[in-house]
PDB file of N, CA and C in Angstrom:
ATOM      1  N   UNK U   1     -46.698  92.330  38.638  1.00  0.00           N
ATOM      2  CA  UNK U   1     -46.552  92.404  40.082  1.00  0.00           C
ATOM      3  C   UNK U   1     -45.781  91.183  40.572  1.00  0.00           C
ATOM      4  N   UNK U   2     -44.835  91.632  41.472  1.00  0.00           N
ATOM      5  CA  UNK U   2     -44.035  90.492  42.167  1.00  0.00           C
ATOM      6  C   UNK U   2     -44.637  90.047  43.441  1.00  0.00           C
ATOM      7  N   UNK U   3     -44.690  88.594  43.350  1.00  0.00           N
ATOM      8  CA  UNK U   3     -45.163  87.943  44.408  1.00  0.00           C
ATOM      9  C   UNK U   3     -44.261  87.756  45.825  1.00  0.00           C
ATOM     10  N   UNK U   4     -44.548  87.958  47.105  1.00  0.00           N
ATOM     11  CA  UNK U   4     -43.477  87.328  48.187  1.00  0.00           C
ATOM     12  C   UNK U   4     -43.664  86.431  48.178  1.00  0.00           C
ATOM     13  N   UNK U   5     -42.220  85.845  48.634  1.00  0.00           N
ATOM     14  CA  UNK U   5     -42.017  84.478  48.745  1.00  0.00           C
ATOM     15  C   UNK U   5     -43.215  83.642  49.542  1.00  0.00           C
ATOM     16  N   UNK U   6     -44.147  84.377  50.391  1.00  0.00           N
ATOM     17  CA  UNK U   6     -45.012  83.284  50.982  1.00  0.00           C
ATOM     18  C   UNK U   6     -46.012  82.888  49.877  1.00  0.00           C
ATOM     19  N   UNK U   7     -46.186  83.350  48.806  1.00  0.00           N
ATOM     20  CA  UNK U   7     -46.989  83.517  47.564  1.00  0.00           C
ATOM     21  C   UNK U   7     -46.517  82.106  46.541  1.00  0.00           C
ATOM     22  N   UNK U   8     -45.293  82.078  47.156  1.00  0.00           N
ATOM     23  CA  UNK U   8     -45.068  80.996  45.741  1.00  0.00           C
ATOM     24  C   UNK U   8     -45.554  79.751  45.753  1.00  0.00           C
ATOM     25  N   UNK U   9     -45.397  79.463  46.756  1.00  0.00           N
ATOM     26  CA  UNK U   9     -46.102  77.931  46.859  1.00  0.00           C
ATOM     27  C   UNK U   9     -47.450  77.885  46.480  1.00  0.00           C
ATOM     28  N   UNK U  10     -48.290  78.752  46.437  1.00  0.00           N
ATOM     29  CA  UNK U  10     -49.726  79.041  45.942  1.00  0.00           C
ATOM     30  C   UNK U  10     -49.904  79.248  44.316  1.00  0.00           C
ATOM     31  N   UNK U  11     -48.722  79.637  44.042  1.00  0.00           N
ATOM     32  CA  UNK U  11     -49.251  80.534  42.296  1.00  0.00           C
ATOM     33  C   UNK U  11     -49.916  79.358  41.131  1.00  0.00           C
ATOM     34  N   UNK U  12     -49.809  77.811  41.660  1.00  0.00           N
ATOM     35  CA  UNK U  12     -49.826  77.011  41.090  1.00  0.00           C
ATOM     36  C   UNK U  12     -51.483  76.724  41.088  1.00  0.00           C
ATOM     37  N   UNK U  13     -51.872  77.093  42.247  1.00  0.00           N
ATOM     38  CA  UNK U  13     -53.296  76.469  42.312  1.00  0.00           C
ATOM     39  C   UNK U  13     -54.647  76.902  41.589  1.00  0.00           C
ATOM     40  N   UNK U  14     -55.396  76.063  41.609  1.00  0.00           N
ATOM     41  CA  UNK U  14     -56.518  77.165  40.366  1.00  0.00           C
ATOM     42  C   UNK U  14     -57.249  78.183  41.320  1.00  0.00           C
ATOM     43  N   UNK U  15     -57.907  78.999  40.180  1.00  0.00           N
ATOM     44  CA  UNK U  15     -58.626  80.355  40.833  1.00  0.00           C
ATOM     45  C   UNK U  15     -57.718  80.801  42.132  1.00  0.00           C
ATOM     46  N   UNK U  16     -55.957  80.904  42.427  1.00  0.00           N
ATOM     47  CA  UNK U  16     -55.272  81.441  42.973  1.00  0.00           C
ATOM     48  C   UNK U  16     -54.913  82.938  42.644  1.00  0.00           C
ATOM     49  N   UNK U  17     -55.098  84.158  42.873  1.00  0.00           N
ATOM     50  CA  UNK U  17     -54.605  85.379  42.354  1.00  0.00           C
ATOM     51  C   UNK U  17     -54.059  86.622  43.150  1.00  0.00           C
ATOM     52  N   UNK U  18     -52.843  87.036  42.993  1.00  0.00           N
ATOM     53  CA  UNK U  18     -53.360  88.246  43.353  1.00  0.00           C
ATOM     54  C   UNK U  18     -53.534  89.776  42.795  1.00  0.00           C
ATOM     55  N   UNK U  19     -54.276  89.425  41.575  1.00  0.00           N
ATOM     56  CA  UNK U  19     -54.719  90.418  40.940  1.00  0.00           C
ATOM     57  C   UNK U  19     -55.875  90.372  40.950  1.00  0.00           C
ATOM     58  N   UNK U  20     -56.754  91.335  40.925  1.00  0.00           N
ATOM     59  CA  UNK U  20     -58.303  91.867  41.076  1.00  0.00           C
ATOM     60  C   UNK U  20     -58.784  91.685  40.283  1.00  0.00           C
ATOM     61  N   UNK U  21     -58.444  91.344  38.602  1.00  0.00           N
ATOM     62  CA  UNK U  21     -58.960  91.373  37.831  1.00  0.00           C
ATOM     63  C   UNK U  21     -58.583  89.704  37.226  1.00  0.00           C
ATOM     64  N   UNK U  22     -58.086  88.931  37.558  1.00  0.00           N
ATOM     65  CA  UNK U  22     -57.363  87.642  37.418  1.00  0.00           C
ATOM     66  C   UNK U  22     -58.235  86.595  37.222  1.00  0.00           C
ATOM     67  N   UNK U  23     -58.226  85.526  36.506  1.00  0.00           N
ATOM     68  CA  UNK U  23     -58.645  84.233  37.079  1.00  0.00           C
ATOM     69  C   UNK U  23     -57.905  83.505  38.135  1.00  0.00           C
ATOM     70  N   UNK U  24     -56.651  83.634  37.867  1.00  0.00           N
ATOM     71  CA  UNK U  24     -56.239  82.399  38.664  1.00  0.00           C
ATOM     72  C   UNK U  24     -56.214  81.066  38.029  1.00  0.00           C
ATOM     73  N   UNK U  25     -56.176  80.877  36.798  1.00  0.00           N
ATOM     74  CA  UNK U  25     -56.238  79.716  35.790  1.00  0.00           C
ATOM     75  C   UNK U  25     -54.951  80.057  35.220  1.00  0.00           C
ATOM     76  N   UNK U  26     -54.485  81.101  34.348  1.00  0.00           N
ATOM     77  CA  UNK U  26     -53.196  80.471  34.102  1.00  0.00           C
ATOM     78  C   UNK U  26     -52.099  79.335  34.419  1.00  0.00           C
ATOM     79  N   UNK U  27     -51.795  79.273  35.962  1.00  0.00           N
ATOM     80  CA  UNK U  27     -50.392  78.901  35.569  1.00  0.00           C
ATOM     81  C   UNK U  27     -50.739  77.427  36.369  1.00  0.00           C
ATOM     82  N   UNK U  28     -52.107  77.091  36.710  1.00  0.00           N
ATOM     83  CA  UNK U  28     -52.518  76.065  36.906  1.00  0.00           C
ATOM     84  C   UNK U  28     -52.911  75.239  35.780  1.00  0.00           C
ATOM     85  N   UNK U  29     -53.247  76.116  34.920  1.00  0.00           N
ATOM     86  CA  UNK U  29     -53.512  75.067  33.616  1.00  0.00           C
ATOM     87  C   UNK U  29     -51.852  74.900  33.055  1.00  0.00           C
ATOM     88  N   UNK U  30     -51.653  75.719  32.908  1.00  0.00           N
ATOM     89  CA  UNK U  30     -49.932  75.507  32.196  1.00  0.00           C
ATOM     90  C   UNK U  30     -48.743  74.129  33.273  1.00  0.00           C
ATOM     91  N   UNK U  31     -49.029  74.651  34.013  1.00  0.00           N
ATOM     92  CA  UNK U  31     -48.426  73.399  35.012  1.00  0.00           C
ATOM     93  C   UNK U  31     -48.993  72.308  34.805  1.00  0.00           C
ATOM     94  N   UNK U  32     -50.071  71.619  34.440  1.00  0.00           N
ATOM     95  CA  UNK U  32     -51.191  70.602  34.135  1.00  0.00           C
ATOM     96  C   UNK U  32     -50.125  70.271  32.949  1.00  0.00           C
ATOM     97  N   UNK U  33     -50.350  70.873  31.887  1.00  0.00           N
ATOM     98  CA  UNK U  33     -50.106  70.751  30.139  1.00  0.00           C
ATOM     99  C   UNK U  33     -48.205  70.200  30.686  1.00  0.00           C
ATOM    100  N   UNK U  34     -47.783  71.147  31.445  1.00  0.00           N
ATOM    101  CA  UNK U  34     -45.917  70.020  31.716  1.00  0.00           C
ATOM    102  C   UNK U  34     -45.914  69.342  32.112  1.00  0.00           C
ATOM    103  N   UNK U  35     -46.682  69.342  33.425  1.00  0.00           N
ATOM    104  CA  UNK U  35     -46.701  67.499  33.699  1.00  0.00           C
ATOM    105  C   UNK U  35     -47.451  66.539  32.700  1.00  0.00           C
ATOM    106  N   UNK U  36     -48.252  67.149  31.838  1.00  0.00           N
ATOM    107  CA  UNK U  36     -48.358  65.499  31.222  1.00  0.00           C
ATOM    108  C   UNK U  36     -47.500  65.066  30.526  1.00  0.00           C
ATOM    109  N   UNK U  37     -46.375  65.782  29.957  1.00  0.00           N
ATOM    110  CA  UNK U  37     -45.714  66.234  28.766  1.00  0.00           C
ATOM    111  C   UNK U  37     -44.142  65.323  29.560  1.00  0.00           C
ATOM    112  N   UNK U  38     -44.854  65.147  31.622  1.00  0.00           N
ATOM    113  CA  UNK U  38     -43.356  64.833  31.877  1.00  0.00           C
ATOM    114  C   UNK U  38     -42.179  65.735  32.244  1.00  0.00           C
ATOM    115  N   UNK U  39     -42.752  67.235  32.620  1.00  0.00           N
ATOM    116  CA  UNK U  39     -41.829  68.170  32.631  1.00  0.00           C
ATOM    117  C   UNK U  39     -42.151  68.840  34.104  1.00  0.00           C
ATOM    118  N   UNK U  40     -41.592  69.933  33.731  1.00  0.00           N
ATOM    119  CA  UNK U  40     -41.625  70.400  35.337  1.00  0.00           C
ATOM    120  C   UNK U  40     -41.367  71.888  35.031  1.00  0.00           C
ATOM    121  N   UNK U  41     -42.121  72.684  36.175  1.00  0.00           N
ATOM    122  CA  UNK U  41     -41.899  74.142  36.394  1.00  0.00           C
ATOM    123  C   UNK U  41     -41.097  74.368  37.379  1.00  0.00           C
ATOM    124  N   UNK U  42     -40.520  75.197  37.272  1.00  0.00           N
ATOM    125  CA  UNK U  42     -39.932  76.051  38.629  1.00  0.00           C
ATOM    126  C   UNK U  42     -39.917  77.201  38.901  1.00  0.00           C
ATOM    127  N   UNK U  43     -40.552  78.370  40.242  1.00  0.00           N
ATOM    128  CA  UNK U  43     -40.241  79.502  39.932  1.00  0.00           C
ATOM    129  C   UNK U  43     -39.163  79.967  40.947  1.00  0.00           C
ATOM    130  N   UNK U  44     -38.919  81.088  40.534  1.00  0.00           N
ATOM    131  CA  UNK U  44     -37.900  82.008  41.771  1.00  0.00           C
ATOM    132  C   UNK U  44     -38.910  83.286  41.545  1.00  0.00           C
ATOM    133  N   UNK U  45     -38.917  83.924  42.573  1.00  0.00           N
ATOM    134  CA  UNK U  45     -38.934  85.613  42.572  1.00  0.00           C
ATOM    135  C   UNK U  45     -38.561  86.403  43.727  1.00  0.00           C
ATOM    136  N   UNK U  46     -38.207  87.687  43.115  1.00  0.00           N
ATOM    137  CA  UNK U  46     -36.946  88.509  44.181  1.00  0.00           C
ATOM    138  C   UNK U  46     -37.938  89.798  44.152  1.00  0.00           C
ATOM    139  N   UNK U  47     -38.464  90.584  45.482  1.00  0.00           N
ATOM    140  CA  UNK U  47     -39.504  91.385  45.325  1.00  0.00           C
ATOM    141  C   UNK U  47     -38.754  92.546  45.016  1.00  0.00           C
ATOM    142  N   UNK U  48     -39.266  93.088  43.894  1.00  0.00           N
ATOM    143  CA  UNK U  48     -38.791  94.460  43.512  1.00  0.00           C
ATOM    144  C   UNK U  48     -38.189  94.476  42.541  1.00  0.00           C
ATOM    145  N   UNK U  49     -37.903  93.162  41.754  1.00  0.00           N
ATOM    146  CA  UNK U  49     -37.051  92.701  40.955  1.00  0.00           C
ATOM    147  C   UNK U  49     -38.044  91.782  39.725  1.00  0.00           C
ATOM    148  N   UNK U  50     -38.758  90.952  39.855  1.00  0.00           N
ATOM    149  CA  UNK U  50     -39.382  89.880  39.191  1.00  0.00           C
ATOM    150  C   UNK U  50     -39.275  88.375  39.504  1.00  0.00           C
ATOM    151  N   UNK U  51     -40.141  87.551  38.938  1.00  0.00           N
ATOM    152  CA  UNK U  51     -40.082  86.446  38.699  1.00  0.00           C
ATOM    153  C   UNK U  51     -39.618  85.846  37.806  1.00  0.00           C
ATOM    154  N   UNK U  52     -39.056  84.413  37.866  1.00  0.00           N
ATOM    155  CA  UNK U  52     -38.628  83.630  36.596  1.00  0.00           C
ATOM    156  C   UNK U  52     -39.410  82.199  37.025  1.00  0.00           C
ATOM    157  N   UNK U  53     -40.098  82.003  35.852  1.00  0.00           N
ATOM    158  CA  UNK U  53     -40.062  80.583  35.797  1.00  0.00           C
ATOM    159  C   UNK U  53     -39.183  79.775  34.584  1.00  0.00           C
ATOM    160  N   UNK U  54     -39.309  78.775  35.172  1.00  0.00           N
ATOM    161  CA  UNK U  54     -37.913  77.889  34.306  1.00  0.00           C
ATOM    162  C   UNK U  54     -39.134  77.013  33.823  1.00  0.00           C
ATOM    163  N   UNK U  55     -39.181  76.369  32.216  1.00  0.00           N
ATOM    164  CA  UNK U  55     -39.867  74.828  32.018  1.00  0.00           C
ATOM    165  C   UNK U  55     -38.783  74.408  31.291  1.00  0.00           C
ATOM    166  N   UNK U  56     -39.335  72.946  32.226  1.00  0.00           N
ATOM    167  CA  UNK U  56     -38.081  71.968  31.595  1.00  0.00           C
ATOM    168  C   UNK U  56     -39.036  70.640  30.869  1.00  0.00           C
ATOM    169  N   UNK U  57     -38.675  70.527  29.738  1.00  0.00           N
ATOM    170  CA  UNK U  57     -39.665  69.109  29.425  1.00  0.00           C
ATOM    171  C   UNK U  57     -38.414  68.218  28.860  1.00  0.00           C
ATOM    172  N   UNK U  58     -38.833  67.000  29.105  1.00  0.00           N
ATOM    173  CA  UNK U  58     -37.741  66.158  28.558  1.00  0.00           C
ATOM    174  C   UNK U  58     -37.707  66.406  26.764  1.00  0.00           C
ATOM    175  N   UNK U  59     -36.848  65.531  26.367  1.00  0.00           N
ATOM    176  CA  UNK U  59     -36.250  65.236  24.985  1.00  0.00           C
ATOM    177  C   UNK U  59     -36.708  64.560  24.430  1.00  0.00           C
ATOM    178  N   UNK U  60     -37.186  63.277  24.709  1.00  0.00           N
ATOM    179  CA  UNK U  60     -38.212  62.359  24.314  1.00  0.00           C
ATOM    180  C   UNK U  60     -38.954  61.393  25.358  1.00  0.00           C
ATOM    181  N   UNK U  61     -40.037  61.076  24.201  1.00  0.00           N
ATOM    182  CA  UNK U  61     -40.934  60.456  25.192  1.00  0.00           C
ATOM    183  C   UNK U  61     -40.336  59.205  26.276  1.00  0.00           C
ATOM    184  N   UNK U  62     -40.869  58.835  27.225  1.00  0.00           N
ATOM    185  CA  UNK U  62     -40.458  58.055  28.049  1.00  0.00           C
ATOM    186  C   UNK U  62     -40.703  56.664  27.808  1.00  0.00           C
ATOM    187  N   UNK U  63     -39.998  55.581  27.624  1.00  0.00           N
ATOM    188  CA  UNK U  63     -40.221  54.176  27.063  1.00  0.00           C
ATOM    189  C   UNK U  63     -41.285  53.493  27.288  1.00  0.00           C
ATOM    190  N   UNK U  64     -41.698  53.433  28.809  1.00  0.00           N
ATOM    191  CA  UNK U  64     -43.278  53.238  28.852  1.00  0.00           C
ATOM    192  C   UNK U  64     -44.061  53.550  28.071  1.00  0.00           C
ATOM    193  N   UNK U  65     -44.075  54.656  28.074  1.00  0.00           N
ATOM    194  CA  UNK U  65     -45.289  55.878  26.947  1.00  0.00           C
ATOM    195  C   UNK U  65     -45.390  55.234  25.463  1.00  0.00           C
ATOM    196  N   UNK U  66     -44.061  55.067  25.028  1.00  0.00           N
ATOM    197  CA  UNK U  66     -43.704  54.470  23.713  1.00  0.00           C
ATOM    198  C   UNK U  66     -44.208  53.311  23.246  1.00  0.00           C
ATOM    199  N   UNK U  67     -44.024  52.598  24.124  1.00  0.00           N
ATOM    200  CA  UNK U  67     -44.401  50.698  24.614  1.00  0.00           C
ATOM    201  C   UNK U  67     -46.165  51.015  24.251  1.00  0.00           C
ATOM    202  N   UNK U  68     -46.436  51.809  25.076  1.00  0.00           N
ATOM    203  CA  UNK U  68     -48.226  51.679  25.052  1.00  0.00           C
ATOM    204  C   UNK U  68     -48.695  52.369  23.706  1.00  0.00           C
ATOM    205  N   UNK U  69     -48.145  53.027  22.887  1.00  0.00           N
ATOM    206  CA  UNK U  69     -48.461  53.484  21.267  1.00  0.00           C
ATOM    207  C   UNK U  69     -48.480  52.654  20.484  1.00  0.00           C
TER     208      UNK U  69
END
């Protein structure tokens, strides 16, 4: 199911759904796991059409991060 655009800003949050049968944990835990990682989500969706999300994680760790290992 495709979400409207007033939907997107929400899909992130926990126990957010709009399916009946849903938790609402997916894409709040998955968004959690890229940011620690330093990365980032993005979605688009076009109703009638689908959603895309994009993840982007960097290439390597960040020098700070490195420094403290």
């Amino acid at each position: 199911m495709v979400s409207p655009p007033q939907h997107s800003s929400n899909v992130f949050w926990p126990y957010y759904t709009t399916k009946g049968n849903g938790t609402g944990l997916g894409l709040s835990r998955a968004l959690r796991i890229v940011e620690e990682h330093h990365g980032r989500i993005e979605v688009s969706s076009v109703v009638g059409k689908g959603s895309k999300f994009e993840v982007a994680l960097p290439f390597s760790m960040p020098a700070a991060e490195v420094a403290a290992t």
